[in-house]
Amino acid sequence: MPAFLDLDRLLRGESTRPETLREGRVDLSAPRLVLATLVCGAVFGLCLGLFAATGETSDGAWQLLSSALKVPLLFLLTLLVTFPSLYVFATLAGSRLTLLPTLRLLVGAVAVNGAVLASFGPVVAFFTLFTTSYPFIVLLDVAFFVLSGAVSLGFLSRAVGVLFGDAAQGGSQGRAKLVFRTWLLIYGVVGAQMGWLLRPFVGNPAMEFVLFRHRRDSTIFEALANLLRDLGDGWR
Amino acid sequence: MDDGAPAGNAGRTRPGPTTARTRARVGRLVTRAGLELAALLRATGPYATHDPTGSRAATRGLPAGSAAPPPVPQARLALVVATAGALHGAVMGSFAGPLGALYSAAKIPLLLGLAPLVCVPSFRVVHAVLGLADDEPAARRAVLCSQATLALTLLALSPLLVVAYASSSRYHVAKLVNVGVFALAALAGQLTLARHYRPLLRKDRRHRLALVVWPTLHLFVALQLAYALRPFVGNPRFPTEFLRSDWMGNVYLDLLWSLRATLG
C-alpha cells in the first residue's frame, strides 16, 4: 500500500533528508500520509475501545467503533484548528516555506504521531486484559498519547531546525523557527483539549455508552488531576 | 520552494482524467491562495509598496529582469477585509447563538472598515503637512494591506475560538479569549504595516511620524467604534441585540467615570 510505503520512508527519515529540507523542499505526499494517519489512528482507537468491549456492558461494540473513528478525527481536527494561525504567523516571521510545504511538514509530524501511537496499540490491548481499573487504563492511554506526541514534535522540531538552521539566530529564519516551536506547544494544548471534547475514547464501564460526553466548562487538565487523585484513593 | 508532486510515486494507481484535472485545479487554487497570502504578509509581488528608491520587493522571487506585477486593486483588499471579517464575526458572535453570529458577522466588517475610513481625511492632511502628499496613496495602500492582514489573522485564529467556546460557556472567558485573539491579530497587522512602510521610510524619515500618528489615531477611533457596536460576543443570559441601548455613549468618558467611582 503506497500510503504505508510513504509512512515507512518518513519514519526512516528518507523523506526529510537535510539536503532537501535545506532547499526549502518537503518531499512528502500529504494525501497518502493523511490516509496512513487515519488507518493508524483507527487501529489505536480499536485498542482503546477494547476496554469497554471486553467489559460487562452490552454496548461495548459501539464504543469500539466510535473510538476507531474518533482517534483519527482527533488528529485531523487538531491540525485543522492550529494550521491556519501557524501559517500566518510563520509567514509573518519570515518563514520561506509556502503553504503546501508547510502543510506537508505538519502532516508528516501528525503521521509520525499516528504511527507511534498505533505501535503502542498492542500494549494497551495487553493491559486491557489484565486490569479492570478504569483510571489506570485512561492514564496509560494519556501517557501513550503524550509519548507519541513528544516523538512527533521531536520530528517536527528536528525538521524545523534543519529548515531554518542555516540562518543566523535572531534573523527572520530564527524568528520563524521560534514561531514553529511555539506552535508545538499550542498544538499540544489544543490536541489535549480536543481529545477531551471528543471523549469518551475508553468508555467508563460504570456509565452507558454515549458518542460524546462533553460538558462545557471542563478541561482535560482538571480531569487528569481528578483521575490521579482517584488512582491514589484506590491505593489507600 | 517546492510545490510540485513529491517523489516516490511507484505503485500508484493512475487517476482518471477528470479526477486528475479537478485535483490539479484544486492544487493550483490552494497554491495560488497561499502565495497571495504570503505576498500580502511579506509585502512583496503585487502587494509590495511602490518603492521610489528602487528596492526589488515587487519582483522578489521572479526571474531576473521581470517587470513588477501590477498592484492588487484596493477594492480587492477591501473585499478581503469584509469577507474575512464577516466570517470571523460569525464565529465570534456564535457564543450568543445564531442571531448573535449574524449580528457580529455584520458588525466586524463595519468595525474593520469604518474606523480607518473615519481617519482617512486626517491621514491625508498629516501627509500634506509633513510634505509627504506624493506618498500618501502608497501609505494608504499600506494601511489597507495591514487591515487585510488583521482580518485574515482573525480568520486564521477562528478555529481556536471554536475550541475555546466548546470548552467553556463562561462569558468572561469568551471575552478574554476574544481580547487575546484581537491583540494577536492587531500585532500581525502592525508587523505588516511596518513591512509595507519600509520603502517609504527609506525614502523619507518623516514617514516615521506618520507611522506613529496612524496607529494612534486608528486605535483611538476604533475603540470608540467598538464600544458603539458592542456586543460582539454577547452574554447568553441577556436577549441578543444588535446594539446596546447606550450605544451612543463615549468609551473614554465611561472609563473616566468608572475610574473616579473606583477611587471614590
XYZ file of N, CA and C in Angstrom, chain B:
792
model
N 11.163 27.058 -3.840
C 10.151 26.439 -2.985
C 9.471 25.316 -3.758
N 9.291 24.178 -3.149
C 8.730 23.057 -3.888
C 7.256 22.921 -3.623
N 6.476 23.109 -4.683
C 5.044 22.877 -4.556
C 4.603 21.754 -5.482
N 5.572 21.102 -6.128
C 5.225 20.088 -7.115
C 4.938 18.752 -6.462
N 4.745 17.720 -7.306
C 4.434 16.391 -6.780
C 5.654 15.811 -6.096
N 5.472 15.182 -4.966
C 6.606 14.607 -4.274
C 7.134 13.355 -4.959
N 8.347 12.974 -4.563
C 8.959 11.815 -5.183
C 8.331 10.545 -4.630
N 8.635 9.413 -5.285
C 8.198 8.127 -4.755
C 6.787 7.776 -5.132
N 6.442 7.839 -6.439
C 5.089 7.536 -6.849
C 4.930 6.088 -7.312
N 5.955 5.276 -7.088
C 5.929 3.911 -7.603
C 4.739 3.145 -7.041
N 4.073 2.364 -7.904
C 2.983 1.526 -7.455
C 1.664 2.267 -7.296
N 1.589 3.532 -7.713
C 0.382 4.311 -7.509
C -0.563 4.111 -8.690
N -1.875 4.002 -8.411
C -2.832 3.826 -9.497
C -3.033 5.169 -10.195
N -3.042 5.166 -11.533
C -3.196 6.421 -12.275
C -4.665 6.885 -12.171
N -4.921 8.137 -11.718
C -6.304 8.585 -11.596
C -6.917 8.868 -12.973
N -8.273 8.870 -13.054
C -8.964 9.173 -14.302
C -8.701 10.611 -14.720
N -8.930 10.948 -16.022
C -8.588 12.296 -16.492
C -9.371 13.397 -15.784
N -10.677 13.150 -15.480
C -11.479 14.198 -14.822
C -10.988 14.417 -13.395
N -10.729 13.311 -12.681
C -10.236 13.425 -11.298
C -8.900 14.141 -11.285
N -8.024 13.782 -12.223
C -6.697 14.395 -12.265
C -6.810 15.884 -12.532
N -7.723 16.251 -13.467
C -7.894 17.678 -13.800
C -8.407 18.453 -12.583
N -9.439 17.869 -11.906
C -10.010 18.548 -10.733
C -8.955 18.703 -9.653
N -8.182 17.616 -9.443
C -7.146 17.648 -8.403
C -6.110 18.720 -8.735
N -5.735 18.782 -10.027
C -4.733 19.772 -10.435
C -5.270 21.185 -10.241
N -6.586 21.367 -10.555
C -7.188 22.701 -10.415
C -7.219 23.118 -8.938
N -7.635 22.175 -8.066
C -7.684 22.480 -6.627
C -6.272 22.790 -6.122
N -5.305 21.991 -6.580
C -3.914 22.203 -6.175
C -3.432 23.593 -6.573
N -3.753 23.991 -7.822
C -3.331 25.322 -8.306
C -3.986 26.426 -7.486
N -5.286 26.213 -7.168
C -6.045 27.223 -6.412
C -5.454 27.402 -5.013
N -5.165 26.270 -4.343
C -4.610 26.325 -2.981
C -3.230 26.979 -3.009
N -2.407 26.574 -4.026
C -1.059 27.142 -4.129
C -1.145 28.648 -4.343
N -2.076 29.061 -5.218
C -2.190 30.494 -5.522
C -2.641 31.279 -4.285
N -3.646 30.698 -3.557
C -4.134 31.386 -2.349
C -2.996 31.532 -1.342
N -2.196 30.468 -1.182
C -1.075 30.505 -0.242
C -0.042 31.543 -0.651
N 0.254 31.604 -1.969
C 1.256 32.563 -2.456
C 0.760 33.997 -2.285
N -0.556 34.208 -2.542
C -1.130 35.556 -2.390
C -1.038 36.009 -0.931
N -1.399 35.074 -0.017
C -1.363 35.410 1.407
C 0.072 35.718 1.828
N 1.018 34.878 1.357
C 2.420 35.106 1.717
C 2.899 36.445 1.167
N 2.481 36.797 -0.068
C 2.904 38.068 -0.671
C 2.353 39.246 0.130
N 1.104 39.108 0.599
C 0.498 40.185 1.400
C 1.268 40.368 2.706
N 1.554 39.236 3.379
C 2.225 39.316 4.679
C 3.675 39.781 4.544
N 4.313 39.413 3.414
C 5.732 39.782 3.239
C 5.895 41.101 2.503
N 4.781 41.687 2.049
C 4.805 42.944 1.278
C 5.645 42.787 0.012
N 5.383 41.721 -0.728
C 6.124 41.518 -1.980
C 5.136 41.344 -3.137
N 5.667 41.214 -4.352
C 4.849 40.969 -5.549
C 3.795 42.041 -5.733
N 2.549 41.647 -6.041
C 1.505 42.655 -6.302
C 1.099 43.421 -5.048
N 1.559 42.966 -3.884
C 1.225 43.664 -2.633
C 2.338 44.606 -2.179
N 3.441 44.651 -2.913
C 4.570 45.496 -2.492
C 4.189 46.966 -2.567
N 4.708 47.714 -1.610
C 4.506 49.164 -1.636
C 5.413 49.740 -2.722
N 4.891 50.700 -3.512
C 5.711 51.310 -4.557
C 6.975 51.884 -3.928
N 8.123 51.465 -4.456
C 9.387 51.859 -3.840
C 10.143 52.874 -4.691
N 10.131 54.123 -4.259
C 10.811 55.152 -5.060
C 12.327 54.982 -5.057
N 12.884 54.231 -4.094
C 14.351 54.090 -4.043
C 14.832 52.893 -4.866
N 13.883 52.181 -5.484
C 14.274 51.110 -6.404
C 14.527 49.771 -5.753
N 13.972 49.512 -4.548
C 14.105 48.176 -3.950
C 13.310 47.190 -4.796
N 13.710 45.911 -4.747
C 13.090 44.945 -5.647
C 12.011 44.108 -4.951
N 11.328 44.685 -3.937
C 10.302 43.907 -3.216
C 9.224 43.377 -4.157
N 8.850 44.191 -5.175
C 7.754 43.785 -6.069
C 8.161 42.656 -7.002
N 9.470 42.511 -7.261
C 9.910 41.471 -8.205
C 10.652 40.342 -7.502
N 10.613 40.332 -6.140
C 11.316 39.286 -5.397
C 10.719 37.917 -5.741
N 11.587 36.968 -6.021
C 11.126 35.621 -6.345
C 10.828 35.430 -7.825
N 10.869 36.508 -8.619
C 10.619 36.391 -10.063
C 11.959 36.299 -10.788
N 11.962 35.750 -12.044
C 13.221 35.688 -12.783
C 13.821 37.089 -12.985
N 15.155 37.126 -13.061
C 15.847 38.421 -13.199
C 15.329 39.172 -14.424
N 15.134 40.463 -14.289
C 14.687 41.295 -15.399
C 13.178 41.328 -15.570
N 12.444 40.564 -14.720
C 10.978 40.556 -14.844
C 10.413 41.904 -14.426
N 9.298 42.279 -15.071
C 8.633 43.528 -14.697
C 7.824 43.279 -13.424
N 7.675 44.330 -12.608
C 6.892 44.200 -11.379
C 5.433 43.925 -11.740
N 4.765 42.980 -11.041
C 3.354 42.720 -11.349
C 2.499 43.936 -10.995
N 1.350 44.102 -11.673
C 0.505 45.253 -11.327
C 0.005 45.139 -9.898
N -0.108 46.265 -9.190
C -0.550 46.182 -7.791
C -1.978 45.649 -7.682
N -2.235 44.960 -6.602
C -3.580 44.418 -6.360
C -4.547 45.590 -6.167
N -5.714 45.552 -6.840
C -6.661 46.668 -6.679
C -7.097 46.831 -5.222
N -7.285 48.080 -4.828
C -7.665 48.344 -3.429
C -9.031 47.740 -3.111
N -9.893 47.667 -4.150
C -11.232 47.097 -3.931
C -11.111 45.629 -3.507
N -10.114 44.926 -4.059
C -9.938 43.521 -3.704
C -9.481 43.380 -2.245
N -8.596 44.296 -1.854
C -8.156 44.273 -0.450
C -9.341 44.540 0.483
N -10.189 45.509 0.063
C -11.369 45.832 0.886
C -12.303 44.623 0.965
N -12.409 43.887 -0.140
C -13.258 42.693 -0.170
C -12.711 41.620 0.786
N -11.373 41.510 0.821
C -10.734 40.546 1.742
C -11.081 40.923 3.187
N -10.985 42.233 3.497
C -11.275 42.701 4.862
C -12.726 42.362 5.219
N -13.640 42.656 4.276
C -15.070 42.440 4.557
C -15.380 40.949 4.721
N -14.857 40.123 3.814
C -15.192 38.690 3.856
C -14.588 38.010 5.084
N -13.272 38.221 5.279
C -12.612 37.578 6.426
C -13.213 38.096 7.733
N -13.511 39.404 7.776
C -14.108 39.997 8.978
C -15.472 39.393 9.273
N -16.285 39.220 8.226
C -17.632 38.669 8.421
C -17.559 37.222 8.917
N -16.646 36.450 8.330
C -16.530 35.043 8.748
C -16.086 34.952 10.208
N -15.088 35.780 10.567
C -14.634 35.753 11.966
C -15.753 36.248 12.887
N -16.472 37.277 12.437
C -17.580 37.810 13.235
C -18.618 36.738 13.517
N -18.910 35.923 12.505
C -19.906 34.854 12.682
C -19.457 33.883 13.771
N -18.156 33.554 13.762
C -17.631 32.642 14.796
C -17.681 33.332 16.162
N -17.254 34.588 16.184
C -17.184 35.340 17.446
C -18.569 35.458 18.102
N -19.572 35.803 17.291
C -20.916 36.019 17.825
C -21.674 34.734 18.101
N -21.154 33.593 17.625
C -21.874 32.326 17.801
C -21.987 31.946 19.276
N -21.216 32.599 20.143
C -21.294 32.333 21.586
C -22.713 32.606 22.083
N -23.380 33.637 21.485
C -24.725 34.012 21.927
C -25.808 33.323 21.100
N -25.433 32.476 20.163
C -26.414 31.778 19.327
C -26.392 32.274 17.884
N -27.285 31.701 17.039
C -27.256 32.022 15.609
C -27.494 33.516 15.311
N -28.404 34.140 16.094
C -28.684 35.561 15.846
C -27.455 36.414 16.186
N -26.787 36.045 17.274
C -25.559 36.747 17.668
C -24.499 36.605 16.590
N -24.416 35.397 15.991
C -23.436 35.157 14.911
C -23.737 36.063 13.725
N -25.015 36.171 13.404
C -25.422 37.001 12.265
C -25.083 38.476 12.520
N -25.401 38.952 13.722
C -25.131 40.361 14.066
C -23.633 40.656 14.020
N -22.841 39.775 14.623
C -21.387 40.035 14.659
C -20.782 39.916 13.267
N -21.339 39.029 12.431
C -20.847 38.898 11.052
C -21.052 40.206 10.296
N -22.088 40.956 10.687
C -22.323 42.260 10.041
C -21.462 43.344 10.676
N -21.204 43.213 11.999
C -20.535 44.316 12.711
C -19.012 44.311 12.607
N -18.384 43.135 12.518
C -16.907 43.113 12.452
C -16.401 43.796 11.170
N -16.976 43.513 9.975
C -16.512 44.254 8.794
C -16.729 45.765 8.948
N -17.826 46.143 9.651
C -18.065 47.576 9.891
C -16.944 48.169 10.745
N -16.588 47.418 11.795
C -15.522 47.886 12.697
C -14.193 48.005 11.935
N -13.875 46.982 11.142
C -12.585 46.978 10.441
C -12.553 47.992 9.293
N -13.725 48.292 8.738
C -13.760 49.201 7.585
C -14.010 50.652 7.952
N -14.934 50.871 8.924
C -15.320 52.257 9.240
C -14.229 53.031 9.972
N -13.547 52.360 10.905
C -12.537 53.071 11.705
C -11.442 53.670 10.813
N -10.854 52.911 9.871
C -9.851 53.535 9.003
C -10.451 54.625 8.114
N -11.716 54.404 7.693
C -12.358 55.376 6.796
C -12.508 56.735 7.490
N -12.870 56.699 8.789
C -13.021 57.942 9.555
C -11.683 58.673 9.638
N -10.579 57.904 9.637
C -9.258 58.517 9.818
C -8.628 58.987 8.503
N -9.206 58.617 7.373
C -8.570 58.948 6.079
C -8.326 60.449 5.899
N -9.335 61.317 6.180
C -9.064 62.761 5.996
C -7.855 63.242 6.816
N -7.805 62.846 8.100
C -6.679 63.273 8.946
C -5.368 62.720 8.383
N -5.430 61.498 7.890
C -4.253 60.841 7.327
C -3.708 61.653 6.151
N -4.627 62.115 5.303
C -4.218 62.900 4.125
C -3.613 64.229 4.562
N -4.278 64.875 5.549
C -3.793 66.186 5.996
C -2.412 66.046 6.637
N -2.248 65.011 7.466
C -0.945 64.803 8.128
C 0.147 64.651 7.069
N -0.135 63.885 6.027
C 0.862 63.683 4.963
C 1.151 64.991 4.235
N 0.081 65.774 4.013
C 0.275 67.048 3.306
C 1.126 67.985 4.157
N 0.811 68.049 5.453
C 1.545 68.951 6.355
C 3.018 68.542 6.451
N 3.259 67.257 6.453
C 4.647 66.760 6.557
C 5.397 66.855 5.216
N 4.697 67.270 4.176
C 5.322 67.357 2.852
C 5.443 66.001 2.182
N 4.535 65.076 2.555
C 4.617 63.714 2.017
C 3.383 63.372 1.170
N 2.732 64.419 0.634
C 1.465 64.201 -0.087
C 1.632 63.220 -1.247
N 2.805 63.244 -1.911
C 3.010 62.342 -3.065
C 2.994 60.876 -2.657
N 3.412 60.619 -1.424
C 3.489 59.227 -0.963
C 2.199 58.760 -0.300
N 1.231 59.680 -0.150
C 0.026 59.329 0.608
C -0.730 58.138 0.009
N -0.870 58.034 -1.347
C -1.568 56.832 -1.876
C -0.854 55.532 -1.500
N 0.483 55.542 -1.551
C 1.234 54.319 -1.180
C 1.037 54.011 0.299
N 1.018 55.065 1.127
C 0.829 54.871 2.570
C -0.579 54.344 2.848
N -1.569 54.868 2.102
C -2.957 54.434 2.299
C -3.078 52.950 1.929
N -2.381 52.578 0.882
C -2.381 51.183 0.435
C -1.755 50.264 1.509
N -0.678 50.789 2.127
C -0.017 50.026 3.195
C -0.989 49.787 4.351
N -1.777 50.828 4.664
C -2.756 50.712 5.751
C -3.827 49.672 5.398
N -4.249 49.684 4.134
C -5.260 48.721 3.684
C -4.715 47.285 3.764
N -3.436 47.121 3.379
C -2.808 45.794 3.483
C -2.750 45.358 4.945
N -2.486 46.318 5.836
C -2.410 45.993 7.258
C -3.786 45.559 7.773
N -4.863 46.236 7.302
C -6.219 45.855 7.717
C -6.568 44.463 7.179
N -6.117 44.178 5.938
C -6.380 42.854 5.344
C -5.662 41.778 6.153
N -4.428 42.080 6.589
C -3.685 41.117 7.415
C -4.417 40.874 8.729
N -4.900 41.979 9.335
C -5.626 41.865 10.606
C -6.845 40.948 10.428
N -7.601 41.193 9.347
C -8.821 40.402 9.117
C -8.480 38.935 8.851
N -7.433 38.699 8.048
C -7.066 37.312 7.731
C -6.507 36.583 8.949
N -5.790 37.315 9.808
C -5.272 36.687 11.032
C -6.433 36.332 11.960
N -7.423 37.233 12.034
C -8.610 36.925 12.843
C -9.258 35.640 12.340
N -9.356 35.536 11.007
C -9.974 34.343 10.414
C -9.140 33.090 10.716
N -7.814 33.241 10.645
C -6.940 32.090 10.912
C -7.046 31.643 12.368
N -7.375 32.582 13.258
C -7.488 32.236 14.684
C -8.889 31.749 15.053
N -9.830 31.872 14.119
C -11.223 31.476 14.412
C -11.369 30.028 14.869
N -10.665 29.061 14.248
C -10.820 27.669 14.733
C -10.446 27.519 16.207
N -9.450 28.290 16.650
C -9.068 28.219 18.073
C -10.204 28.753 18.949
N -10.895 29.771 18.419
C -12.033 30.354 19.141
C -13.156 29.325 19.284
N -13.351 28.534 18.221
C -14.385 27.485 18.258
C -14.072 26.498 19.381
N -12.794 26.101 19.481
C -12.398 25.152 20.537
C -12.606 25.787 21.921
N -12.262 27.076 22.039
C -12.434 27.754 23.333
C -13.912 27.816 23.708
N -14.788 28.128 22.753
C -16.238 28.200 23.034
C -16.777 26.815 23.408
N -16.245 25.786 22.735
C -16.722 24.426 23.028
C -16.261 23.981 24.411
N -15.178 24.603 24.905
C -14.615 24.181 26.190
C -15.177 24.948 27.374
N -15.730 26.123 27.137
C -16.208 26.921 28.258
C -17.441 27.735 27.864
N -18.425 27.765 28.767
C -19.631 28.567 28.487
C -19.594 29.863 29.287
N -18.444 30.107 29.964
C -18.356 31.310 30.791
C -18.131 32.531 29.908
N -18.981 33.545 30.123
C -18.941 34.746 29.281
C -17.609 35.475 29.418
N -17.108 35.595 30.662
C -15.857 36.355 30.846
C -14.671 35.624 30.206
N -14.714 34.281 30.167
C -13.645 33.524 29.494
C -13.693 33.822 27.991
N -14.926 33.795 27.432
C -15.089 34.070 25.992
C -14.577 35.464 25.659
N -14.894 36.434 26.546
C -14.440 37.813 26.294
C -12.915 37.888 26.306
N -12.312 37.239 27.324
C -10.844 37.285 27.447
C -10.159 36.641 26.234
N -10.702 35.495 25.794
C -10.107 34.813 24.635
C -10.201 35.726 23.412
N -11.345 36.389 23.259
C -11.505 37.280 22.106
C -10.564 38.474 22.162
N -10.332 38.976 23.379
C -9.367 40.088 23.529
C -7.981 39.607 23.076
N -7.616 38.386 23.497
C -6.326 37.820 23.105
C -6.214 37.652 21.598
N -7.296 37.144 20.991
C -7.315 36.931 19.540
C -7.151 38.272 18.800
N -7.881 39.289 19.272
C -7.765 40.606 18.632
C -6.372 41.203 18.827
N -5.796 40.990 20.020
C -4.456 41.535 20.278
C -3.440 40.895 19.332
N -3.535 39.571 19.143
C -2.611 38.871 18.236
C -2.789 39.358 16.803
N -4.069 39.503 16.398
C -4.339 39.949 15.026
C -3.848 41.382 14.820
N -4.018 42.224 15.851
C -3.545 43.612 15.743
C -2.020 43.634 15.617
N -1.355 42.731 16.343
C 0.108 42.636 16.265
C 0.532 42.256 14.840
N -0.186 41.270 14.273
C 0.117 40.848 12.901
C -0.097 42.017 11.931
N -1.178 42.771 12.146
C -1.466 43.930 11.290
C -0.353 44.968 11.376
N 0.129 45.208 12.603
C 1.208 46.200 12.795
C 2.502 45.740 12.124
N 2.788 44.423 12.212
C 4.006 43.894 11.574
C 3.946 44.116 10.068
N 2.763 43.839 9.491
C 2.600 44.027 8.045
C 2.712 45.504 7.687
N 2.115 46.364 8.532
C 2.183 47.803 8.254
C 3.646 48.260 8.236
N 4.408 47.802 9.238
C 5.822 48.190 9.315
C 6.577 47.709 8.070
N 6.250 46.490 7.620
C 6.918 45.915 6.449
C 6.583 46.713 5.188
N 5.303 47.095 5.063
C 4.896 47.866 3.881
C 5.456 49.288 3.923
N 5.761 49.770 5.118
C 6.267 51.147 5.255
C 7.772 51.242 4.996
N 8.468 50.096 5.004
C 9.934 50.133 4.879
C 10.422 50.977 3.704
N 9.892 50.760 2.471
C 10.378 51.560 1.337
C 10.122 53.056 1.518
N 8.981 53.381 2.156
C 8.657 54.798 2.362
C 9.629 55.417 3.374
N 9.963 54.643 4.402
C 10.909 55.141 5.413
C 12.300 55.329 4.819
N 12.650 54.423 3.875
C 13.965 54.564 3.224
C 14.019 55.861 2.426
N 12.865 56.219 1.866
C 12.829 57.419 1.033
C 12.865 58.692 1.889
N 12.057 58.697 2.955
C 11.956 59.915 3.763
C 11.681 59.548 5.213
N 12.533 59.986 6.118
C 12.399 59.624 7.526
C 11.141 60.210 8.161
N 10.577 61.248 7.497
C 9.381 61.864 8.091
C 8.198 60.884 8.125
N 8.280 59.826 7.323
C 7.212 58.825 7.355
C 7.122 58.152 8.717
N 8.224 58.219 9.466
C 8.235 57.625 10.805
C 7.138 58.263 11.674
N 6.972 59.576 11.531
C 5.953 60.297 12.303
C 4.551 59.836 11.870
N 4.383 59.718 10.536
C 3.085 59.256 10.021
C 2.775 57.856 10.536
N 3.818 57.052 10.663
C 3.654 55.667 11.125
C 3.247 55.612 12.598
N 3.577 56.670 13.339
C 3.149 56.732 14.745
C 1.731 57.314 14.824
N 1.489 58.347 14.016
C 0.192 59.043 14.063
C -0.937 58.091 13.667
N -0.719 57.324 12.604
C -1.804 56.468 12.097
C -2.298 55.453 13.125
N -1.402 54.587 13.678
C -1.936 53.604 14.630
C -2.581 54.257 15.851
N -2.030 55.399 16.297
C -2.585 56.062 17.485
C -4.010 56.539 17.201
N -4.164 57.237 16.074
C -5.472 57.777 15.712
C -6.458 56.643 15.436
N -5.961 55.626 14.743
C -6.816 54.484 14.394
C -7.314 53.774 15.645
N -6.408 53.580 16.609
C -6.784 52.919 17.855
C -7.817 53.749 18.610
N -7.591 55.071 18.623
C -8.486 55.994 19.328
C -9.908 55.878 18.769
N -10.020 55.888 17.443
C -11.334 55.815 16.789
C -11.918 54.399 16.908
N -11.057 53.395 16.690
C -11.547 52.006 16.674
C -12.123 51.611 18.033
N -11.508 52.088 19.132
C -12.022 51.741 20.464
C -13.425 52.302 20.661
N -13.629 53.563 20.226
C -14.949 54.177 20.361
C -15.978 53.445 19.489
N -15.556 53.100 18.266
C -16.467 52.408 17.352
C -16.837 51.027 17.910
N -15.830 50.356 18.475
C -16.091 49.031 19.058
C -17.076 49.158 20.221
N -16.942 50.239 20.996
C -17.842 50.490 22.134
C -19.271 50.702 21.620
N -19.385 51.467 20.520
C -20.710 51.745 19.967
C -21.345 50.494 19.352
N -20.522 49.660 18.738
C -21.051 48.484 18.022
C -21.251 47.257 18.915
N -20.806 47.325 20.180
C -20.926 46.156 21.049
C -22.390 45.785 21.247
N -22.772 44.579 21.572
C -21.916 43.456 21.918
C -21.466 42.668 20.685
N -20.234 42.156 20.742
C -19.734 41.291 19.666
C -19.831 39.821 20.071
N -19.545 39.568 21.355
C -19.603 38.183 21.832
C -21.038 37.874 22.277
N -21.604 38.746 23.090
C -22.992 38.587 23.525
C -23.123 37.670 24.717
N -23.623 38.250 25.822
C -23.846 37.438 27.018
C -25.109 36.601 26.810
N -24.993 35.261 26.822
C -26.177 34.430 26.541
C -27.301 34.581 27.573
N -26.989 35.214 28.735
C -28.028 35.384 29.762
C -29.009 36.496 29.394
N -28.570 37.391 28.500
C -29.414 38.525 28.110
C -29.918 38.337 26.686
N -31.033 38.998 26.351
C -31.540 38.854 24.976
C -30.506 39.364 23.962
N -30.436 38.696 22.824
C -29.474 39.097 21.788
C -29.960 40.396 21.153
N -29.074 41.358 21.042
C -29.444 42.643 20.433
C -28.339 43.093 19.493
N -28.736 43.861 18.477
C -27.747 44.318 17.501
C -26.819 45.357 18.136
N -27.425 46.332 18.831
C -26.642 47.346 19.544
C -27.210 47.481 20.949
N -26.366 47.876 21.891
C -26.866 48.113 23.242
C -27.660 49.417 23.259
N -28.534 49.569 24.257
C -29.361 50.787 24.318
C -28.501 52.037 24.509
N -27.330 51.888 25.155
C -26.472 53.056 25.399
C -25.359 53.166 24.348
N -25.664 52.760 23.107
C -24.610 52.700 22.089
C -24.040 54.064 21.718
N -24.796 55.133 22.051
C -24.300 56.476 21.726
C -23.313 56.995 22.771
N -23.025 56.192 23.790
C -22.125 56.639 24.859
C -20.688 56.819 24.391
N -19.886 57.423 25.296
C -18.485 57.691 24.967
C -17.609 56.780 25.822
N -16.800 55.960 25.181
C -15.998 54.982 25.905
C -14.996 55.654 26.844
N -14.447 56.775 26.420
C -13.395 57.414 27.229
C -13.993 58.074 28.474
N -15.195 58.690 28.299
C -15.857 59.289 29.465
C -16.315 58.188 30.420
N -16.801 57.101 29.831
C -17.250 55.970 30.631
C -16.097 55.437 31.490
N -14.911 55.319 30.853
C -13.721 54.849 31.566
C -13.337 55.818 32.679
N -13.429 57.122 32.358
C -13.070 58.151 33.332
C -14.004 58.094 34.540
N -15.318 57.956 34.260
C -16.289 57.890 35.361
C -16.075 56.617 36.193
N -15.774 55.524 35.515
C -15.521 54.273 36.251
C -14.309 54.432 37.158
N -13.293 55.121 36.644
C -12.059 55.344 37.405
C -12.345 56.207 38.636
N -13.161 57.265 38.421
C -13.498 58.163 39.531
C -14.307 57.423 40.586
N -15.246 56.587 40.111
C -16.077 55.823 41.054
C -15.212 54.838 41.854
N -14.220 54.231 41.191
C -13.346 53.266 41.862
C -12.499 53.962 42.930
N -12.004 55.177 42.578
C -11.126 55.889 43.512
C -11.921 56.638 44.583
N -13.263 56.616 44.434
C -14.123 57.275 45.427
C -14.102 58.771 45.223
